[in-house]
PDB file of C-alpha atoms in Angstrom:
ATOM      1  CA  MET A   1      -2.256  -2.316 -21.515  1.00 92.00           C
ATOM      2  CA  HIS A   2      -3.479   0.892 -23.122  1.00 95.00           C
ATOM      3  CA  PHE A   3      -2.470   4.540 -22.907  1.00 95.00           C
ATOM      4  CA  THR A   4      -4.506   7.595 -22.030  1.00 94.00           C
ATOM      5  CA  LYS A   5      -3.838  11.282 -21.469  1.00 96.00           C
ATOM      6  CA  ALA A   6      -4.715  12.539 -18.003  1.00 95.00           C
ATOM      7  CA  LYS A   7      -5.909  16.063 -17.191  1.00 94.00           C
ATOM      8  CA  GLY A   8      -4.084  16.101 -13.881  1.00 95.00           C
ATOM      9  CA  ILE A   9      -1.892  13.835 -11.776  1.00 96.00           C
ATOM     10  CA  LEU A  10      -2.130  15.027  -8.142  1.00 97.00           C
ATOM     11  CA  SER A  11      -5.313  14.890  -6.082  1.00 96.00           C
ATOM     12  CA  PRO A  12      -6.193  17.749  -3.688  1.00 95.00           C
ATOM     13  CA  GLY A  13      -4.462  15.714  -0.958  1.00 95.00           C
ATOM     14  CA  ASN A  14      -1.350  15.188  -3.135  1.00 97.00           C
ATOM     15  CA  GLY A  15      -2.136  11.566  -3.951  1.00 97.00           C
ATOM     16  CA  MET A  16      -0.937  10.192  -7.271  1.00 97.00           C
ATOM     17  CA  ASN A  17      -1.924   7.191  -9.387  1.00 94.00           C
ATOM     18  CA  LEU A  18       0.204   6.531 -12.453  1.00 96.00           C
ATOM     19  CA  PHE A  19      -1.866   3.520 -13.517  1.00 95.00           C
ATOM     20  CA  ARG A  20      -5.465   2.296 -13.304  1.00 94.00           C
ATOM     21  CA  GLY A  21      -6.067  -1.401 -12.894  1.00 95.00           C
ATOM     22  CA  CYS A  22      -3.679  -4.009 -11.534  1.00 95.00           C
ATOM     23  CA  GLN A  23      -1.908  -7.225 -12.519  1.00 95.00           C
ATOM     24  CA  HIS A  24      -1.386  -8.729  -9.064  1.00 96.00           C
ATOM     25  CA  GLY A  25      -4.669 -10.638  -9.076  1.00 96.00           C
ATOM     26  CA  CYS A  26      -5.404 -10.322  -5.336  1.00 97.00           C
ATOM     27  CA  ILE A  27      -8.690 -12.126  -4.795  1.00 98.00           C
ATOM     28  CA  TYR A  28     -10.061  -9.506  -2.356  1.00 97.00           C
ATOM     29  CA  CYS A  29      -9.095  -6.265  -4.154  1.00 96.00           C
ATOM     30  CA  ASP A  30     -11.486  -3.383  -3.404  1.00 95.00           C
ATOM     31  CA  SER A  31     -10.205  -1.457  -6.439  1.00 94.00           C
ATOM     32  CA  ARG A  32     -12.292  -3.785  -8.626  1.00 95.00           C
ATOM     33  CA  SER A  33     -15.444  -2.219  -7.178  1.00 95.00           C
ATOM     34  CA  ARG A  34     -17.750  -0.677  -9.766  1.00 93.00           C
ATOM     35  CA  CYS A  35     -18.026   2.536  -7.744  1.00 93.00           C
ATOM     36  CA  TYR A  36     -14.608   3.545  -9.117  1.00 92.00           C
ATOM     37  CA  GLN A  37     -16.131   3.627 -12.619  1.00 89.00           C
ATOM     38  CA  MET A  38     -13.301   1.876 -14.401  1.00 88.00           C
ATOM     39  CA  LYS A  39     -14.332   1.620 -18.045  1.00 87.00           C
ATOM     40  CA  HIS A  40     -11.919  -1.145 -19.004  1.00 90.00           C
ATOM     41  CA  ASP A  41     -11.048  -4.629 -17.787  1.00 92.00           C
ATOM     42  CA  PHE A  42      -9.211  -4.475 -14.474  1.00 93.00           C
ATOM     43  CA  GLU A  43      -6.201  -6.373 -15.850  1.00 93.00           C
ATOM     44  CA  ASP A  44      -6.035  -4.114 -18.944  1.00 95.00           C
ATOM     45  CA  ILE A  45      -3.794  -1.513 -17.330  1.00 96.00           C
ATOM     46  CA  GLU A  46      -4.487   2.099 -18.164  1.00 95.00           C
ATOM     47  CA  VAL A  47      -1.181   3.980 -18.328  1.00 96.00           C
ATOM     48  CA  LYS A  48      -1.268   7.749 -17.990  1.00 95.00           C
ATOM     49  CA  GLU A  49       1.254   8.502 -20.699  1.00 95.00           C
ATOM     50  CA  ASN A  50       1.615  12.198 -19.785  1.00 97.00           C
ATOM     51  CA  ALA A  51       1.836  11.576 -16.030  1.00 97.00           C
ATOM     52  CA  ILE A  52       5.518  12.492 -15.718  1.00 98.00           C
ATOM     53  CA  GLU A  53       5.055  15.728 -17.658  1.00 98.00           C
ATOM     54  CA  LEU A  54       2.077  16.621 -15.449  1.00 98.00           C
ATOM     55  CA  LEU A  55       3.997  15.789 -12.279  1.00 98.00           C
ATOM     56  CA  GLU A  56       6.947  17.966 -13.311  1.00 98.00           C
ATOM     57  CA  LYS A  57       4.575  20.874 -13.840  1.00 97.00           C
ATOM     58  CA  ALA A  58       2.699  20.244 -10.579  1.00 97.00           C
ATOM     59  CA  LEU A  59       5.812  19.990  -8.406  1.00 98.00           C
ATOM     60  CA  SER A  60       7.465  22.988 -10.056  1.00 97.00           C
ATOM     61  CA  GLY A  61       4.388  25.068  -9.310  1.00 95.00           C
ATOM     62  CA  LYS A  62       4.042  24.188  -5.627  1.00 95.00           C
ATOM     63  CA  ARG A  63       5.158  26.937  -3.246  1.00 92.00           C
ATOM     64  CA  LYS A  64       5.335  24.622  -0.237  1.00 95.00           C
ATOM     65  CA  LYS A  65       6.964  21.203  -0.026  1.00 97.00           C
ATOM     66  CA  CYS A  66       4.771  18.294   1.067  1.00 97.00           C
ATOM     67  CA  MET A  67       4.459  14.525   1.019  1.00 98.00           C
ATOM     68  CA  ILE A  68       3.433  12.921  -2.280  1.00 98.00           C
ATOM     69  CA  ALA A  69       1.502   9.669  -1.810  1.00 98.00           C
ATOM     70  CA  THR A  70       1.064   6.794  -4.237  1.00 98.00           C
ATOM     71  CA  GLY A  71      -0.103   3.190  -4.195  1.00 95.00           C
ATOM     72  CA  ALA A  72      -3.523   3.475  -2.558  1.00 89.00           C
ATOM     73  CA  MET A  73      -5.558   2.445  -5.623  1.00 88.00           C
ATOM     74  CA  THR A  74      -3.020   0.780  -7.918  1.00 93.00           C
ATOM     75  CA  ASP A  75       0.283  -0.745  -6.872  1.00 97.00           C
ATOM     76  CA  PRO A  76       3.102   1.371  -8.355  1.00 97.00           C
ATOM     77  CA  TYR A  77       5.223  -1.765  -8.832  1.00 98.00           C
ATOM     78  CA  ILE A  78       2.998  -3.916 -11.024  1.00 97.00           C
ATOM     79  CA  PRO A  79       4.972  -6.071 -13.513  1.00 96.00           C
ATOM     80  CA  LEU A  80       4.570  -3.456 -16.278  1.00 96.00           C
ATOM     81  CA  GLU A  81       6.642  -1.038 -14.222  1.00 97.00           C
ATOM     82  CA  SER A  82       9.775  -3.090 -14.913  1.00 96.00           C
ATOM     83  CA  ALA A  83       9.630  -2.045 -18.567  1.00 95.00           C
ATOM     84  CA  LEU A  84       7.854   1.327 -18.377  1.00 96.00           C
ATOM     85  CA  GLU A  85       9.731   2.764 -15.354  1.00 97.00           C
ATOM     86  CA  HIS A  86       6.850   5.183 -14.838  1.00 97.00           C
ATOM     87  CA  THR A  87       7.161   5.012 -11.060  1.00 98.00           C
ATOM     88  CA  LYS A  88      10.927   5.445 -11.194  1.00 98.00           C
ATOM     89  CA  LYS A  89      10.590   8.570 -13.334  1.00 98.00           C
ATOM     90  CA  ALA A  90       8.080   9.989 -10.835  1.00 98.00           C
ATOM     91  CA  LEU A  91      10.432   9.270  -7.924  1.00 98.00           C
ATOM     92  CA  LEU A  92      13.254  11.021  -9.765  1.00 98.00           C
ATOM     93  CA  LEU A  93      11.107  14.166  -9.986  1.00 98.00           C
ATOM     94  CA  ILE A  94      10.076  13.955  -6.330  1.00 98.00           C
ATOM     95  CA  GLU A  95      13.744  13.627  -5.349  1.00 98.00           C
ATOM     96  CA  LYS A  96      14.823  16.419  -7.704  1.00 98.00           C
ATOM     97  CA  HIS A  97      12.292  18.905  -6.302  1.00 98.00           C
ATOM     98  CA  GLY A  98      12.854  17.981  -2.641  1.00 97.00           C
ATOM     99  CA  PHE A  99       9.405  16.590  -1.852  1.00 98.00           C
ATOM    100  CA  GLY A 100       8.632  13.732   0.520  1.00 98.00           C
ATOM    101  CA  LEU A 101       7.167  10.386  -0.464  1.00 98.00           C
ATOM    102  CA  SER A 102       4.681   7.955   1.045  1.00 98.00           C
ATOM    103  CA  ILE A 103       4.525   4.865  -1.170  1.00 98.00           C
ATOM    104  CA  GLN A 104       2.540   1.651  -0.729  1.00 98.00           C
ATOM    105  CA  THR A 105       3.197  -1.675  -2.468  1.00 98.00           C
ATOM    106  CA  LYS A 106       3.050  -5.465  -2.177  1.00 98.00           C
ATOM    107  CA  SER A 107       6.069  -5.961  -4.421  1.00 98.00           C
ATOM    108  CA  ASP A 108       9.766  -6.323  -3.694  1.00 98.00           C
ATOM    109  CA  ARG A 109      10.333  -4.623  -7.072  1.00 98.00           C
ATOM    110  CA  ILE A 110      10.518  -1.493  -4.950  1.00 98.00           C
ATOM    111  CA  LEU A 111      14.092  -2.483  -4.094  1.00 98.00           C
ATOM    112  CA  ARG A 112      15.082  -1.543  -7.642  1.00 98.00           C
ATOM    113  CA  ASP A 113      14.627   2.075  -6.560  1.00 98.00           C
ATOM    114  CA  ILE A 114      16.136   1.816  -3.078  1.00 98.00           C
ATOM    115  CA  ASP A 115      18.870   4.368  -3.860  1.00 98.00           C
ATOM    116  CA  LEU A 116      16.228   6.888  -4.918  1.00 98.00           C
ATOM    117  CA  LEU A 117      14.115   6.173  -1.835  1.00 98.00           C
ATOM    118  CA  ASP A 118      17.213   6.629   0.320  1.00 98.00           C
ATOM    119  CA  SER A 119      17.987   9.973  -1.310  1.00 98.00           C
ATOM    120  CA  ILE A 120      14.392  11.201  -0.876  1.00 98.00           C
ATOM    121  CA  ASN A 121      14.500  10.174   2.779  1.00 98.00           C
ATOM    122  CA  LYS A 122      17.777  12.018   3.367  1.00 97.00           C
ATOM    123  CA  LYS A 123      16.582  15.167   1.609  1.00 97.00           C
ATOM    124  CA  ALA A 124      13.086  15.164   3.090  1.00 98.00           C
ATOM    125  CA  LYS A 125      11.193  12.019   4.146  1.00 98.00           C
ATOM    126  CA  CYS A 126      10.280   8.679   2.605  1.00 98.00           C
ATOM    127  CA  VAL A 127       7.884   6.160   4.138  1.00 98.00           C
ATOM    128  CA  VAL A 128       7.472   2.767   2.475  1.00 98.00           C
ATOM    129  CA  SER A 129       4.303   0.816   3.268  1.00 98.00           C
ATOM    130  CA  ILE A 130       4.188  -2.890   2.467  1.00 98.00           C
ATOM    131  CA  THR A 131       1.040  -5.000   2.726  1.00 98.00           C
ATOM    132  CA  LEU A 132       1.215  -8.340   4.557  1.00 98.00           C
ATOM    133  CA  THR A 133      -1.929 -10.435   4.780  1.00 98.00           C
ATOM    134  CA  THR A 134      -0.700 -13.930   5.595  1.00 98.00           C
ATOM    135  CA  TYR A 135       2.572 -15.257   6.933  1.00 98.00           C
ATOM    136  CA  ASN A 136       2.032 -18.496   5.007  1.00 98.00           C
ATOM    137  CA  ASP A 137       3.638 -18.280   1.555  1.00 98.00           C
ATOM    138  CA  ARG A 138       1.479 -21.087   0.142  1.00 98.00           C
ATOM    139  CA  LEU A 139      -1.694 -19.258   1.149  1.00 98.00           C
ATOM    140  CA  CYS A 140      -0.193 -15.994  -0.113  1.00 98.00           C
ATOM    141  CA  ARG A 141       0.123 -17.506  -3.614  1.00 98.00           C
ATOM    142  CA  ILE A 142      -3.635 -18.104  -3.578  1.00 98.00           C
ATOM    143  CA  LEU A 143      -4.680 -14.752  -2.114  1.00 98.00           C
ATOM    144  CA  GLU A 144      -2.165 -12.633  -4.077  1.00 98.00           C
ATOM    145  CA  PRO A 145      -1.099 -14.856  -6.979  1.00 98.00           C
ATOM    146  CA  ASN A 146       0.901 -12.535  -9.245  1.00 97.00           C
ATOM    147  CA  VAL A 147       3.131 -10.758  -6.767  1.00 98.00           C
ATOM    148  CA  CYS A 148       6.022 -11.853  -4.550  1.00 98.00           C
ATOM    149  CA  VAL A 149       5.165 -13.901  -1.457  1.00 98.00           C
ATOM    150  CA  THR A 150       5.239 -12.658   2.106  1.00 98.00           C
ATOM    151  CA  SER A 151       8.736 -13.956   2.893  1.00 98.00           C
ATOM    152  CA  GLU A 152      10.134 -11.870   0.014  1.00 98.00           C
ATOM    153  CA  ARG A 153       8.299  -8.778   1.259  1.00 98.00           C
ATOM    154  CA  ILE A 154       9.758  -9.314   4.716  1.00 98.00           C
ATOM    155  CA  LYS A 155      13.244  -9.475   3.182  1.00 98.00           C
ATOM    156  CA  ALA A 156      12.479  -6.156   1.485  1.00 98.00           C
ATOM    157  CA  LEU A 157      11.506  -4.647   4.857  1.00 98.00           C
ATOM    158  CA  HIS A 158      14.898  -5.679   6.249  1.00 98.00           C
ATOM    159  CA  LYS A 159      16.755  -4.155   3.295  1.00 98.00           C
ATOM    160  CA  LEU A 160      14.860  -0.893   3.736  1.00 98.00           C
ATOM    161  CA  LYS A 161      15.683  -0.942   7.441  1.00 98.00           C
ATOM    162  CA  GLU A 162      19.390  -1.315   6.604  1.00 98.00           C
ATOM    163  CA  ARG A 163      19.171   1.922   4.613  1.00 98.00           C
ATOM    164  CA  GLY A 164      17.351   3.750   7.402  1.00 98.00           C
ATOM    165  CA  ILE A 165      14.137   4.116   5.394  1.00 98.00           C
ATOM    166  CA  PRO A 166      11.079   3.994   7.697  1.00 98.00           C
ATOM    167  CA  THR A 167       8.520   1.304   6.945  1.00 98.00           C
ATOM    168  CA  VAL A 168       4.890   0.663   7.808  1.00 98.00           C
ATOM    169  CA  VAL A 169       3.032  -2.624   7.315  1.00 98.00           C
ATOM    170  CA  TRP A 170      -0.624  -2.793   6.314  1.00 98.00           C
ATOM    171  CA  LEU A 171      -2.057  -5.891   8.008  1.00 98.00           C
ATOM    172  CA  SER A 172      -5.110  -6.027   5.810  1.00 96.00           C
ATOM    173  CA  PRO A 173      -7.320  -7.735   4.947  1.00 98.00           C
ATOM    174  CA  LEU A 174      -7.814 -10.633   7.320  1.00 98.00           C
ATOM    175  CA  LEU A 175     -10.350 -12.801   5.522  1.00 98.00           C
ATOM    176  CA  PRO A 176     -12.900 -14.551   7.742  1.00 98.00           C
ATOM    177  CA  PHE A 177     -12.281 -18.308   8.022  1.00 98.00           C
ATOM    178  CA  ILE A 178      -9.068 -18.040   5.933  1.00 98.00           C
ATOM    179  CA  ASN A 179      -6.276 -15.975   7.516  1.00 98.00           C
ATOM    180  CA  ASP A 180      -8.077 -14.509  10.555  1.00 98.00           C
ATOM    181  CA  THR A 181      -6.083 -16.431  13.164  1.00 98.00           C
ATOM    182  CA  LYS A 182      -4.052 -15.583  16.235  1.00 98.00           C
ATOM    183  CA  GLU A 183      -1.100 -17.512  14.791  1.00 98.00           C
ATOM    184  CA  ASN A 184      -1.113 -15.449  11.600  1.00 98.00           C
ATOM    185  CA  ILE A 185      -1.250 -12.113  13.428  1.00 98.00           C
ATOM    186  CA  GLN A 186       1.462 -13.158  15.863  1.00 98.00           C
ATOM    187  CA  ALA A 187       3.809 -14.378  13.118  1.00 98.00           C
ATOM    188  CA  ILE A 188       3.404 -11.181  11.083  1.00 98.00           C
ATOM    189  CA  LEU A 189       3.974  -8.962  14.120  1.00 98.00           C
ATOM    190  CA  ASN A 190       7.062 -10.960  15.099  1.00 98.00           C
ATOM    191  CA  ALA A 191       8.388 -10.338  11.579  1.00 98.00           C
ATOM    192  CA  CYS A 192       7.553  -6.634  11.872  1.00 98.00           C
ATOM    193  CA  LYS A 193       9.475  -6.352  15.129  1.00 98.00           C
ATOM    194  CA  ALA A 194      12.512  -8.096  13.624  1.00 98.00           C
ATOM    195  CA  ALA A 195      12.415  -5.775  10.595  1.00 98.00           C
ATOM    196  CA  GLY A 196      12.202  -2.632  12.730  1.00 98.00           C
ATOM    197  CA  VAL A 197       8.829  -1.598  11.293  1.00 98.00           C
ATOM    198  CA  TYR A 198       7.686   1.818  12.534  1.00 98.00           C
ATOM    199  CA  GLY A 199       3.982   1.012  12.593  1.00 98.00           C
ATOM    200  CA  VAL A 200       1.215  -1.336  11.468  1.00 98.00           C
ATOM    201  CA  VAL A 201      -2.070  -0.188   9.952  1.00 98.00           C
ATOM    202  CA  PHE A 202      -4.949  -2.429  11.052  1.00 98.00           C
ATOM    203  CA  PHE A 203      -8.661  -1.968  10.396  1.00 97.00           C
ATOM    204  CA  GLY A 204      -9.794  -4.999  12.346  1.00 97.00           C
ATOM    205  CA  ALA A 205     -10.131  -8.596  11.231  1.00 98.00           C
ATOM    206  CA  GLY A 206     -12.235  -8.501   8.090  1.00 98.00           C
ATOM    207  CA  LEU A 207     -12.554  -6.991   4.621  1.00 97.00           C
ATOM    208  CA  THR A 208     -14.849  -4.867   2.494  1.00 97.00           C
ATOM    209  CA  LEU A 209     -17.050  -6.279  -0.259  1.00 97.00           C
ATOM    210  CA  ARG A 210     -19.175  -4.347  -2.695  1.00 95.00           C
ATOM    211  CA  GLU A 211     -20.458  -4.694  -6.229  1.00 96.00           C
ATOM    212  CA  GLY A 212     -17.610  -5.615  -8.523  1.00 94.00           C
ATOM    213  CA  ASN A 213     -15.098  -7.012  -6.075  1.00 96.00           C
ATOM    214  CA  ARG A 214     -17.663  -9.196  -4.252  1.00 97.00           C
ATOM    215  CA  GLU A 215     -18.411 -11.241  -7.375  1.00 96.00           C
ATOM    216  CA  TYR A 216     -14.731 -11.741  -8.144  1.00 97.00           C
ATOM    217  CA  PHE A 217     -13.982 -12.709  -4.530  1.00 98.00           C
ATOM    218  CA  TYR A 218     -16.800 -15.255  -4.451  1.00 98.00           C
ATOM    219  CA  GLU A 219     -15.630 -16.734  -7.752  1.00 97.00           C
ATOM    220  CA  LYS A 220     -12.194 -17.293  -6.223  1.00 98.00           C
ATOM    221  CA  LEU A 221     -13.680 -18.759  -3.042  1.00 98.00           C
ATOM    222  CA  ASP A 222     -15.450 -21.345  -5.194  1.00 98.00           C
ATOM    223  CA  GLU A 223     -12.167 -22.088  -6.954  1.00 98.00           C
ATOM    224  CA  TYR A 224      -9.884 -22.376  -3.928  1.00 98.00           C
ATOM    225  CA  PHE A 225     -12.140 -22.831  -0.874  1.00 98.00           C
ATOM    226  CA  PRO A 226     -15.164 -24.906  -1.964  1.00 97.00           C
ATOM    227  CA  GLY A 227     -18.217 -24.317   0.205  1.00 97.00           C
ATOM    228  CA  LEU A 228     -16.906 -21.131   1.815  1.00 98.00           C
ATOM    229  CA  LYS A 229     -18.863 -18.778  -0.437  1.00 98.00           C
ATOM    230  CA  GLU A 230     -22.118 -20.208   0.886  1.00 98.00           C
ATOM    231  CA  LYS A 231     -20.912 -19.557   4.424  1.00 98.00           C
ATOM    232  CA  TYR A 232     -20.176 -15.923   3.537  1.00 98.00           C
ATOM    233  CA  VAL A 233     -23.540 -15.435   1.803  1.00 97.00           C
ATOM    234  CA  SER A 234     -25.413 -16.964   4.732  1.00 97.00           C
ATOM    235  CA  ARG A 235     -23.572 -14.980   7.389  1.00 97.00           C
ATOM    236  CA  TYR A 236     -22.985 -11.608   5.690  1.00 97.00           C
ATOM    237  CA  GLY A 237     -25.437 -11.237   2.790  1.00 94.00           C
ATOM    238  CA  ASP A 238     -24.646  -8.009   0.912  1.00 93.00           C
ATOM    239  CA  THR A 239     -22.933  -6.322   3.867  1.00 95.00           C
ATOM    240  CA  TYR A 240     -20.165  -3.897   2.901  1.00 96.00           C
ATOM    241  CA  GLU A 241     -17.935  -4.306   5.971  1.00 96.00           C
ATOM    242  CA  ILE A 242     -17.314  -7.984   6.670  1.00 96.00           C
ATOM    243  CA  LEU A 243     -15.934  -8.666  10.142  1.00 97.00           C
ATOM    244  CA  SER A 244     -14.472 -11.935  11.359  1.00 98.00           C
ATOM    245  CA  PRO A 245     -16.510 -13.659  14.084  1.00 98.00           C
ATOM    246  CA  ASP A 246     -13.276 -13.502  16.090  1.00 98.00           C
ATOM    247  CA  ASN A 247     -12.620  -9.802  15.427  1.00 98.00           C
ATOM    248  CA  ASP A 248     -12.718  -8.601  19.042  1.00 98.00           C
ATOM    249  CA  ARG A 249     -10.244 -11.202  20.320  1.00 98.00           C
ATOM    250  CA  LEU A 250      -7.908 -10.804  17.343  1.00 98.00           C
ATOM    251  CA  SER A 251      -7.948  -7.010  17.680  1.00 98.00           C
ATOM    252  CA  GLU A 252      -6.964  -7.317  21.342  1.00 98.00           C
ATOM    253  CA  ILE A 253      -4.108  -9.645  20.394  1.00 98.00           C
ATOM    254  CA  PHE A 254      -2.967  -7.210  17.707  1.00 98.00           C
ATOM    255  CA  HIS A 255      -2.935  -4.117  19.904  1.00 98.00           C
ATOM    256  CA  TYR A 256      -1.400  -5.943  22.887  1.00 98.00           C
ATOM    257  CA  ASN A 257       1.522  -7.219  20.835  1.00 98.00           C
ATOM    258  CA  CYS A 258       2.127  -3.909  19.059  1.00 98.00           C
ATOM    259  CA  GLU A 259       2.275  -2.218  22.453  1.00 98.00           C
ATOM    260  CA  ARG A 260       4.649  -4.896  23.713  1.00 97.00           C
ATOM    261  CA  PHE A 261       6.920  -4.525  20.666  1.00 98.00           C
ATOM    262  CA  GLY A 262       6.898  -0.728  20.592  1.00 98.00           C
ATOM    263  CA  ILE A 263       5.158  -0.646  17.197  1.00 98.00           C
ATOM    264  CA  VAL A 264       2.862   2.301  16.484  1.00 98.00           C
ATOM    265  CA  HIS A 265      -0.660   0.918  15.989  1.00 98.00           C
ATOM    266  CA  ASP A 266      -2.985   3.908  16.157  1.00 98.00           C
ATOM    267  CA  ASN A 267      -4.328   4.480  12.628  1.00 98.00           C
ATOM    268  CA  ASP A 268      -4.860   8.223  13.142  1.00 98.00           C
ATOM    269  CA  GLN A 269      -1.267   8.595  14.282  1.00 98.00           C
ATOM    270  CA  LEU A 270       0.003   6.580  11.326  1.00 98.00           C
ATOM    271  CA  PHE A 271      -2.008   8.513   8.732  1.00 98.00           C
ATOM    272  CA  SER A 272      -0.706  11.747  10.228  1.00 98.00           C
ATOM    273  CA  TYR A 273       2.802  10.336   9.922  1.00 98.00           C
ATOM    274  CA  PHE A 274       2.235   9.579   6.227  1.00 98.00           C
ATOM    275  CA  HIS A 275       1.232  13.195   5.546  1.00 97.00           C
ATOM    276  CA  GLU A 276       3.560  15.162   7.823  1.00 97.00           C
ATOM    277  CA  PHE A 277       6.399  16.836   5.952  1.00 97.00           C
ATOM    278  CA  PRO A 278       9.449  16.972   8.269  1.00 93.00           C
ATOM    279  CA  GLU A 279      10.218  20.138  10.191  1.00 76.00           C
ATOM    280  CA  LYS A 280      13.957  19.585   9.644  1.00 62.00           C
ATOM    281  CA  HIS A 281      13.520  20.351   5.944  1.00 50.00           C
ATOM    282  CA  THR A 282      11.445  23.469   6.636  1.00 47.00           C
ATOM    283  CA  ALA A 283      13.995  24.645   9.197  1.00 42.00           C
ATOM    284  CA  MET A 284      16.830  24.109   6.707  1.00 45.00           C
ATOM    285  CA  GLN A 285      14.974  26.191   4.091  1.00 43.00           C
ATOM    286  CA  LEU A 286      14.417  28.999   6.603  1.00 38.00           C
ATOM    287  CA  SER A 287      18.083  28.913   7.594  1.00 40.00           C
ATOM    288  CA  MET A 288      19.141  29.225   3.956  1.00 39.00           C
ATOM    289  CA  TRP A 289      16.770  32.183   3.534  1.00 38.00           C
ATOM    290  CA  ASP A 290      18.221  33.900   6.625  1.00 42.00           C
ATOM    291  CA  ASP A 291      21.733  33.496   5.223  1.00 43.00           C
ATOM    292  CA  LEU A 292      20.679  35.089   1.942  1.00 39.00           C
ATOM    293  CA  THR A 293      19.149  38.109   3.695  1.00 36.00           C
ATOM    294  CA  LEU A 294      22.197  38.936   5.797  1.00 35.00           C
TER     295      LEU A 294
END
């Protein structure tokens, strides 16, 4: 871990990353790609020490409430968060200023902040996204070794449901010849239905590989799935988007079951949902203004 001072904390689209790098060790992680120009080892977490100060200033200066998003590049609940409480401090500011939150994680550490998430959701809107890649906990420990297994994430989805906090699952990635099976998709969707998940983000059965994460992924294939790297190299070469040979059939299974279960499965609709600040909050603000002008 090392500290740095950031110049800003919110992107033009109101995305926020409090850390750079990750400790979860997922073998397929795109954030390892060299295109992101990380100048330190991926596991040497860069902590933006002035992030909370910058966020306070940014939120105080916004004239219009909106959704604040975090977790796209670095999981906000890496193990370091337990001691630093960087994410918790950011959530406190978001709650204090009445903004919405769209947060993505693989970790059940998010339950530490469930009261805050509940308060944000009641004041404005909070959407929690949790990634599920394989229903099999033993395989999960290989693919995502330093984070809680799938069964623990599913328990977290149920606890969030009990508090009325909407959830979305990211069913990604499905690695060719590893977890790209009908049984895996069906089991995850059954769990999503039981947990009352609002929607599932799905980009097809496959993953992305480019310089930086490809080498790490192949190293792990050699370690855990001997001979599979050669199959990837032969079939895909240096292709960026890697699709399962069974992608079409698996995609049909996915969409059919989401439709059957009443789970939103259109990515455009889901990404709009992540970014839409609720009208109820805007209406309440207008009502308060009308009362003041009487």
